[in-house]
Amino acid sequence: MDLQEFITEADAIEHEAAAAFQGAADADTLEAARIAFLGDRHGRVKALQDALRGIAKEDKPAAGKRFNDVRTRLTELHASRQSAVRSRASDGACEDRSLPPRRQWRGAKHPVTLVIEEIEVIFRELGFTIAEGPEAETEWYNFGALNFPPNHPALDAHDTLYLEGEGLLRTHTSPVQVRTLQRVPPPIRVLIPGTVYRRDFFDASHAPAFAQIEGLCVDEGISFVDLKSTLNRFAERFFGAARTRFRPSYFPFTEPSAEMDVQCGICGGSGCAACKGTGWIEILGSGMVHPNVLAAAGVDPERYTGWAFGMGPARIAISRYGIPDIRILYDSDVRFLEQISE
Ligand code: PHE
């Protein structure tokens, strides 16, 4: 073998061995490659070393240097590959499949959203559709068309933020009654969820911005019987077999008006902290749509009658889930939210 042939063979061994070591994915394959190239007895590096003896004397230093380089590089390459293959194997050995998986917070529906959705399902079954309206309203829709006399004390409970120019933040979802009556002719059955605003302090039972759900049913021959039976049916579905009671009340846009209470589900009516000792939970305001409201919206009050209600899903969520303070609903603390949502 002359020097040229020796160098060519050294290059080939280096190249092939490097590829074999790098390509070995496990310890057995790597060991087979080690024996083929670096094996003491039949390895190709050993054969190259034997060939060194037949090289002409003057070429020996160059050939010897090349041989040493190849052997050193391949020994190092093998060692580093071996530790990589071993650590990969030991990763597997340490895997503990009995460890519980790390839990990920995926987000969940807010309790008020859960309540709204459940109410929507019940009223859809009763033939209601869902409608919405603007949160920035005109005084006419929020008050005038709803039969609030100017300077009437009922306005006190509806203090709100007035916007620049004309308009205000709506204090209830009732203006959407008027918008619906203007938009579609009776028969009408709509459910109107939305956010409303009041000048209330943020305390354990009040928030300055909160959700409401309005209901409106208008047709020929609708009476208080329809109001009572529909709302009783709703209470039965939503609260289970709870008893209800209707108390006379006042709203400018309904006549007669009534508040509906549901027997407290926590104490069963004997009185507890959740119902403030009364045995009843106030759920909603309701009444027969005032003829002036129908007329303001362009609906003939001699031909049509209707009933309406408005309720606060946050209040309902509080009594249903036994939440002591309404502000918790607005904190967005996931530790609280995940206790209620799955
Ligand atoms: N809009 C009334 C309120 O916010 C609730 C209500 C709606 C009462 C519809 C009667 C009929 O207090």
mmCIF file of N, CA and C in Angstrom, residues 252-336:
data_model
loop_
_atom_site.group_PDB
_atom_site.id
_atom_site.type_symbol
_atom_site.label_atom_id
_atom_site.label_comp_id
_atom_site.label_asym_id
_atom_site.label_seq_id
_atom_site.Cartn_x
_atom_site.Cartn_y
_atom_site.Cartn_z
ATOM 1 N N PRO A 252 -93.586 51.615 36.276
ATOM 2 C CA PRO A 252 -94.397 52.487 35.421
ATOM 3 C C PRO A 252 -94.867 51.790 34.146
ATOM 4 N N PHE A 253 -94.102 50.767 33.701
ATOM 5 C CA PHE A 253 -94.378 50.162 32.388
ATOM 6 C C PHE A 253 -95.206 48.893 32.468
ATOM 7 N N THR A 254 -95.654 48.504 33.693
ATOM 8 C CA THR A 254 -96.554 47.354 33.818
ATOM 9 C C THR A 254 -97.703 47.698 34.759
ATOM 10 N N GLU A 255 -98.867 47.103 34.488
ATOM 11 C CA GLU A 255 -100.033 47.344 35.346
ATOM 12 C C GLU A 255 -101.034 46.202 35.163
ATOM 13 N N PRO A 256 -101.317 45.383 36.166
ATOM 14 C CA PRO A 256 -100.677 45.399 37.483
ATOM 15 C C PRO A 256 -99.233 44.859 37.420
ATOM 16 N N SER A 257 -98.500 45.101 38.515
ATOM 17 C CA SER A 257 -97.111 44.633 38.601
ATOM 18 C C SER A 257 -96.960 43.687 39.789
ATOM 19 N N ALA A 258 -96.007 42.755 39.671
ATOM 20 C CA ALA A 258 -95.792 41.796 40.760
ATOM 21 C C ALA A 258 -94.335 41.359 40.820
ATOM 22 N N GLU A 259 -93.839 41.185 42.048
ATOM 23 C CA GLU A 259 -92.519 40.573 42.226
ATOM 24 C C GLU A 259 -92.758 39.088 42.446
ATOM 25 N N MET A 260 -91.916 38.266 41.851
ATOM 26 C CA MET A 260 -92.038 36.834 42.123
ATOM 27 C C MET A 260 -90.908 36.386 43.035
ATOM 28 N N ASP A 261 -91.283 35.672 44.102
ATOM 29 C CA ASP A 261 -90.304 35.079 45.010
ATOM 30 C C ASP A 261 -90.342 33.565 44.850
ATOM 31 N N VAL A 262 -89.214 32.940 45.107
ATOM 32 C CA VAL A 262 -89.144 31.478 45.090
ATOM 33 C C VAL A 262 -88.731 31.033 46.484
ATOM 34 N N GLN A 263 -89.366 29.968 46.950
ATOM 35 C CA GLN A 263 -89.006 29.486 48.276
ATOM 36 C C GLN A 263 -87.519 29.128 48.321
ATOM 37 N N CYS A 264 -86.857 29.547 49.388
ATOM 38 C CA CYS A 264 -85.401 29.388 49.500
ATOM 39 C C CYS A 264 -85.007 27.911 49.424
ATOM 40 N N GLY A 265 -84.125 27.601 48.476
ATOM 41 C CA GLY A 265 -83.724 26.205 48.276
ATOM 42 C C GLY A 265 -82.710 25.740 49.303
ATOM 43 N N ILE A 266 -82.110 26.683 50.027
ATOM 44 C CA ILE A 266 -81.073 26.300 50.990
ATOM 45 C C ILE A 266 -81.698 25.849 52.314
ATOM 46 N N CYS A 267 -82.694 26.606 52.805
ATOM 47 C CA CYS A 267 -83.312 26.234 54.089
ATOM 48 C C CYS A 267 -84.686 25.601 53.899
ATOM 49 N N GLY A 268 -85.202 25.594 52.668
ATOM 50 C CA GLY A 268 -86.521 25.020 52.427
ATOM 51 C C GLY A 268 -87.663 25.876 52.957
ATOM 52 N N GLY A 269 -87.381 27.141 53.259
ATOM 53 C CA GLY A 269 -88.450 28.056 53.662
ATOM 54 C C GLY A 269 -88.459 28.392 55.139
ATOM 55 N N SER A 270 -87.577 27.755 55.924
ATOM 56 C CA SER A 270 -87.604 28.033 57.364
ATOM 57 C C SER A 270 -86.830 29.304 57.731
ATOM 58 N N GLY A 271 -86.022 29.792 56.792
ATOM 59 C CA GLY A 271 -85.295 31.030 57.064
ATOM 60 C C GLY A 271 -83.832 30.765 57.349
ATOM 61 N N CYS A 272 -82.947 31.402 56.540
ATOM 62 C CA CYS A 272 -81.507 31.228 56.766
ATOM 63 C C CYS A 272 -80.794 32.492 56.279
ATOM 64 N N ALA A 273 -79.457 32.473 56.320
ATOM 65 C CA ALA A 273 -78.713 33.666 55.923
ATOM 66 C C ALA A 273 -78.940 33.989 54.444
ATOM 67 N N ALA A 274 -79.046 32.947 53.601
ATOM 68 C CA ALA A 274 -79.177 33.173 52.158
ATOM 69 C C ALA A 274 -80.463 33.931 51.815
ATOM 70 N N CYS A 275 -81.551 33.675 52.575
ATOM 71 C CA CYS A 275 -82.819 34.356 52.286
ATOM 72 C C CYS A 275 -83.103 35.442 53.326
ATOM 73 N N LYS A 276 -82.086 35.812 54.079
ATOM 74 C CA LYS A 276 -82.190 36.839 55.125
ATOM 75 C C LYS A 276 -83.323 36.525 56.100
ATOM 76 N N GLY A 277 -83.492 35.238 56.377
ATOM 77 C CA GLY A 277 -84.455 34.825 57.390
ATOM 78 C C GLY A 277 -85.907 34.803 56.937
ATOM 79 N N THR A 278 -86.173 35.151 55.659
ATOM 80 C CA THR A 278 -87.571 35.234 55.220
ATOM 81 C C THR A 278 -88.105 33.922 54.654
ATOM 82 N N GLY A 279 -87.218 33.014 54.243
ATOM 83 C CA GLY A 279 -87.661 31.771 53.618
ATOM 84 C C GLY A 279 -87.923 31.928 52.127
ATOM 85 N N TRP A 280 -87.810 33.155 51.605
ATOM 86 C CA TRP A 280 -88.091 33.408 50.195
ATOM 87 C C TRP A 280 -86.943 34.164 49.533
ATOM 88 N N ILE A 281 -86.731 33.898 48.243
ATOM 89 C CA ILE A 281 -85.711 34.626 47.479
ATOM 90 C C ILE A 281 -86.424 35.402 46.372
ATOM 91 N N GLU A 282 -86.116 36.702 46.319
ATOM 92 C CA GLU A 282 -86.730 37.547 45.299
ATOM 93 C C GLU A 282 -86.043 37.274 43.962
ATOM 94 N N ILE A 283 -86.833 36.898 42.954
ATOM 95 C CA ILE A 283 -86.245 36.453 41.691
ATOM 96 C C ILE A 283 -86.427 37.468 40.570
ATOM 97 N N LEU A 284 -87.620 38.047 40.487
ATOM 98 C CA LEU A 284 -87.864 38.926 39.339
ATOM 99 C C LEU A 284 -89.017 39.896 39.583
ATOM 100 N N GLY A 285 -89.046 40.940 38.719
ATOM 101 C CA GLY A 285 -90.168 41.866 38.674
ATOM 102 C C GLY A 285 -90.950 41.553 37.407
ATOM 103 N N SER A 286 -92.281 41.739 37.464
ATOM 104 C CA SER A 286 -93.079 41.372 36.293
ATOM 105 C C SER A 286 -94.383 42.154 36.287
ATOM 106 N N GLY A 287 -95.170 41.969 35.237
ATOM 107 C CA GLY A 287 -96.477 42.607 35.191
ATOM 108 C C GLY A 287 -97.046 42.584 33.790
ATOM 109 N N MET A 288 -98.291 43.053 33.684
ATOM 110 C CA MET A 288 -98.934 43.168 32.369
ATOM 111 C C MET A 288 -98.428 44.447 31.705
ATOM 112 N N VAL A 289 -98.005 44.339 30.452
ATOM 113 C CA VAL A 289 -97.447 45.498 29.743
ATOM 114 C C VAL A 289 -98.468 46.640 29.744
ATOM 115 N N HIS A 290 -98.035 47.818 30.187
ATOM 116 C CA HIS A 290 -98.929 48.978 30.281
ATOM 117 C C HIS A 290 -99.401 49.376 28.874
ATOM 118 N N PRO A 291 -100.705 49.678 28.722
ATOM 119 C CA PRO A 291 -101.212 50.070 27.392
ATOM 120 C C PRO A 291 -100.429 51.241 26.800
ATOM 121 N N ASN A 292 -99.962 52.162 27.647
ATOM 122 C CA ASN A 292 -99.186 53.299 27.134
ATOM 123 C C ASN A 292 -97.888 52.847 26.454
ATOM 124 N N VAL A 293 -97.301 51.744 26.941
ATOM 125 C CA VAL A 293 -96.057 51.231 26.340
ATOM 126 C C VAL A 293 -96.362 50.663 24.952
ATOM 127 N N LEU A 294 -97.435 49.881 24.862
ATOM 128 C CA LEU A 294 -97.827 49.324 23.562
ATOM 129 C C LEU A 294 -98.094 50.459 22.574
ATOM 130 N N ALA A 295 -98.843 51.473 23.038
ATOM 131 C CA ALA A 295 -99.190 52.592 22.151
ATOM 132 C C ALA A 295 -97.941 53.350 21.714
ATOM 133 N N ALA A 296 -96.998 53.592 22.649
ATOM 134 C CA ALA A 296 -95.767 54.320 22.309
ATOM 135 C C ALA A 296 -94.973 53.582 21.239
ATOM 136 N N ALA A 297 -95.057 52.254 21.242
ATOM 137 C CA ALA A 297 -94.299 51.462 20.274
ATOM 138 C C ALA A 297 -95.103 51.219 18.991
ATOM 139 N N GLY A 298 -96.315 51.769 18.927
ATOM 140 C CA GLY A 298 -97.116 51.636 17.713
ATOM 141 C C GLY A 298 -97.937 50.364 17.651
ATOM 142 N N VAL A 299 -98.187 49.735 18.805
ATOM 143 C CA VAL A 299 -98.999 48.517 18.836
ATOM 144 C C VAL A 299 -100.369 48.889 19.423
ATOM 145 N N ASP A 300 -101.437 48.413 18.808
ATOM 146 C CA ASP A 300 -102.798 48.766 19.234
ATOM 147 C C ASP A 300 -103.155 48.114 20.574
ATOM 148 N N PRO A 301 -103.281 48.901 21.667
ATOM 149 C CA PRO A 301 -103.555 48.315 22.990
ATOM 150 C C PRO A 301 -104.990 47.822 23.141
ATOM 151 N N GLU A 302 -105.859 48.204 22.189
ATOM 152 C CA GLU A 302 -107.232 47.673 22.244
ATOM 153 C C GLU A 302 -107.265 46.236 21.726
ATOM 154 N N ARG A 303 -106.308 45.925 20.850
ATOM 155 C CA ARG A 303 -106.302 44.588 20.255
ATOM 156 C C ARG A 303 -105.352 43.633 20.997
ATOM 157 N N TYR A 304 -104.202 44.166 21.406
ATOM 158 C CA TYR A 304 -103.177 43.292 21.981
ATOM 159 C C TYR A 304 -102.960 43.555 23.468
ATOM 160 N N THR A 305 -102.625 42.494 24.184
ATOM 161 C CA THR A 305 -102.170 42.624 25.569
ATOM 162 C C THR A 305 -100.903 41.774 25.711
ATOM 163 N N GLY A 306 -100.196 41.983 26.822
ATOM 164 C CA GLY A 306 -98.969 41.205 26.991
ATOM 165 C C GLY A 306 -98.468 41.264 28.417
ATOM 166 N N TRP A 307 -97.466 40.463 28.683
ATOM 167 C CA TRP A 307 -96.829 40.509 30.002
ATOM 168 C C TRP A 307 -95.318 40.513 29.827
ATOM 169 N N ALA A 308 -94.620 40.970 30.874
ATOM 170 C CA ALA A 308 -93.164 41.072 30.787
ATOM 171 C C ALA A 308 -92.550 40.796 32.155
ATOM 172 N N PHE A 309 -91.285 40.447 32.139
ATOM 173 C CA PHE A 309 -90.559 40.297 33.409
ATOM 174 C C PHE A 309 -89.120 40.719 33.196
ATOM 175 N N GLY A 310 -88.450 41.010 34.335
ATOM 176 C CA GLY A 310 -87.018 41.286 34.282
ATOM 177 C C GLY A 310 -86.365 40.655 35.495
ATOM 178 N N MET A 311 -85.257 39.930 35.267
ATOM 179 C CA MET A 311 -84.572 39.345 36.427
ATOM 180 C C MET A 311 -83.062 39.520 36.347
ATOM 181 N N GLY A 312 -82.406 39.380 37.497
ATOM 182 C CA GLY A 312 -80.953 39.548 37.581
ATOM 183 C C GLY A 312 -80.276 38.215 37.778
ATOM 184 N N PRO A 313 -79.623 37.693 36.717
ATOM 185 C CA PRO A 313 -78.996 36.372 36.837
ATOM 186 C C PRO A 313 -77.883 36.308 37.894
ATOM 187 N N ALA A 314 -77.253 37.449 38.212
ATOM 188 C CA ALA A 314 -76.206 37.412 39.239
ATOM 189 C C ALA A 314 -76.821 37.089 40.605
ATOM 190 N N ARG A 315 -77.971 37.717 40.892
ATOM 191 C CA ARG A 315 -78.678 37.433 42.152
ATOM 192 C C ARG A 315 -79.065 35.958 42.222
ATOM 193 N N ILE A 316 -79.512 35.434 41.088
ATOM 194 C CA ILE A 316 -79.932 34.033 41.048
ATOM 195 C C ILE A 316 -78.722 33.112 41.252
ATOM 196 N N ALA A 317 -77.588 33.487 40.617
ATOM 197 C CA ALA A 317 -76.364 32.687 40.767
ATOM 198 C C ALA A 317 -75.929 32.669 42.232
ATOM 199 N N ILE A 318 -76.042 33.803 42.885
ATOM 200 C CA ILE A 318 -75.635 33.915 44.275
ATOM 201 C C ILE A 318 -76.427 32.977 45.177
ATOM 202 N N SER A 319 -77.760 32.942 44.979
ATOM 203 C CA SER A 319 -78.552 32.087 45.860
ATOM 204 C C SER A 319 -78.378 30.625 45.469
ATOM 205 N N ARG A 320 -78.251 30.378 44.166
ATOM 206 C CA ARG A 320 -78.095 28.991 43.732
ATOM 207 C C ARG A 320 -76.782 28.383 44.216
ATOM 208 N N TYR A 321 -75.690 29.133 44.123
ATOM 209 C CA TYR A 321 -74.391 28.573 44.486
ATOM 210 C C TYR A 321 -73.962 28.944 45.906
ATOM 211 N N GLY A 322 -74.829 29.628 46.647
ATOM 212 C CA GLY A 322 -74.502 29.997 48.029
ATOM 213 C C GLY A 322 -73.304 30.927 48.118
ATOM 214 N N ILE A 323 -73.221 31.919 47.214
ATOM 215 C CA ILE A 323 -72.100 32.862 47.198
ATOM 216 C C ILE A 323 -72.400 34.010 48.169
ATOM 217 N N PRO A 324 -71.511 34.273 49.124
ATOM 218 C CA PRO A 324 -71.828 35.245 50.175
ATOM 219 C C PRO A 324 -71.736 36.712 49.736
ATOM 220 N N ASP A 325 -71.014 36.991 48.657
ATOM 221 C CA ASP A 325 -70.769 38.392 48.303
ATOM 222 C C ASP A 325 -70.746 38.515 46.777
ATOM 223 N N ILE A 326 -71.590 39.404 46.236
ATOM 224 C CA ILE A 326 -71.747 39.505 44.781
ATOM 225 C C ILE A 326 -70.437 39.909 44.097
ATOM 226 N N ARG A 327 -69.552 40.588 44.843
ATOM 227 C CA ARG A 327 -68.307 41.073 44.226
ATOM 228 C C ARG A 327 -67.411 39.937 43.761
ATOM 229 N N ILE A 328 -67.551 38.765 44.404
ATOM 230 C CA ILE A 328 -66.754 37.600 43.991
ATOM 231 C C ILE A 328 -67.010 37.283 42.516
ATOM 232 N N LEU A 329 -68.239 37.545 42.064
ATOM 233 C CA LEU A 329 -68.586 37.270 40.668
ATOM 234 C C LEU A 329 -67.817 38.141 39.689
ATOM 235 N N TYR A 330 -67.299 39.263 40.162
ATOM 236 C CA TYR A 330 -66.624 40.197 39.249
ATOM 237 C C TYR A 330 -65.110 40.169 39.403
ATOM 238 N N ASP A 331 -64.607 39.309 40.315
ATOM 239 C CA ASP A 331 -63.162 39.258 40.561
ATOM 240 C C ASP A 331 -62.390 38.463 39.520
ATOM 241 N N SER A 332 -63.069 37.555 38.814
ATOM 242 C CA SER A 332 -62.395 36.674 37.851
ATOM 243 C C SER A 332 -61.283 35.854 38.486
ATOM 244 N N ASP A 333 -61.458 35.462 39.741
ATOM 245 C CA ASP A 333 -60.472 34.616 40.411
ATOM 246 C C ASP A 333 -60.728 33.165 39.988
ATOM 247 N N VAL A 334 -59.766 32.588 39.258
ATOM 248 C CA VAL A 334 -60.008 31.250 38.699
ATOM 249 C C VAL A 334 -60.211 30.208 39.793
ATOM 250 N N ARG A 335 -59.631 30.446 40.990
ATOM 251 C CA ARG A 335 -59.817 29.458 42.073
ATOM 252 C C ARG A 335 -61.284 29.371 42.472
ATOM 253 N N PHE A 336 -61.982 30.514 42.398
ATOM 254 C CA PHE A 336 -63.417 30.514 42.663
ATOM 255 C C PHE A 336 -64.187 29.945 41.473
#
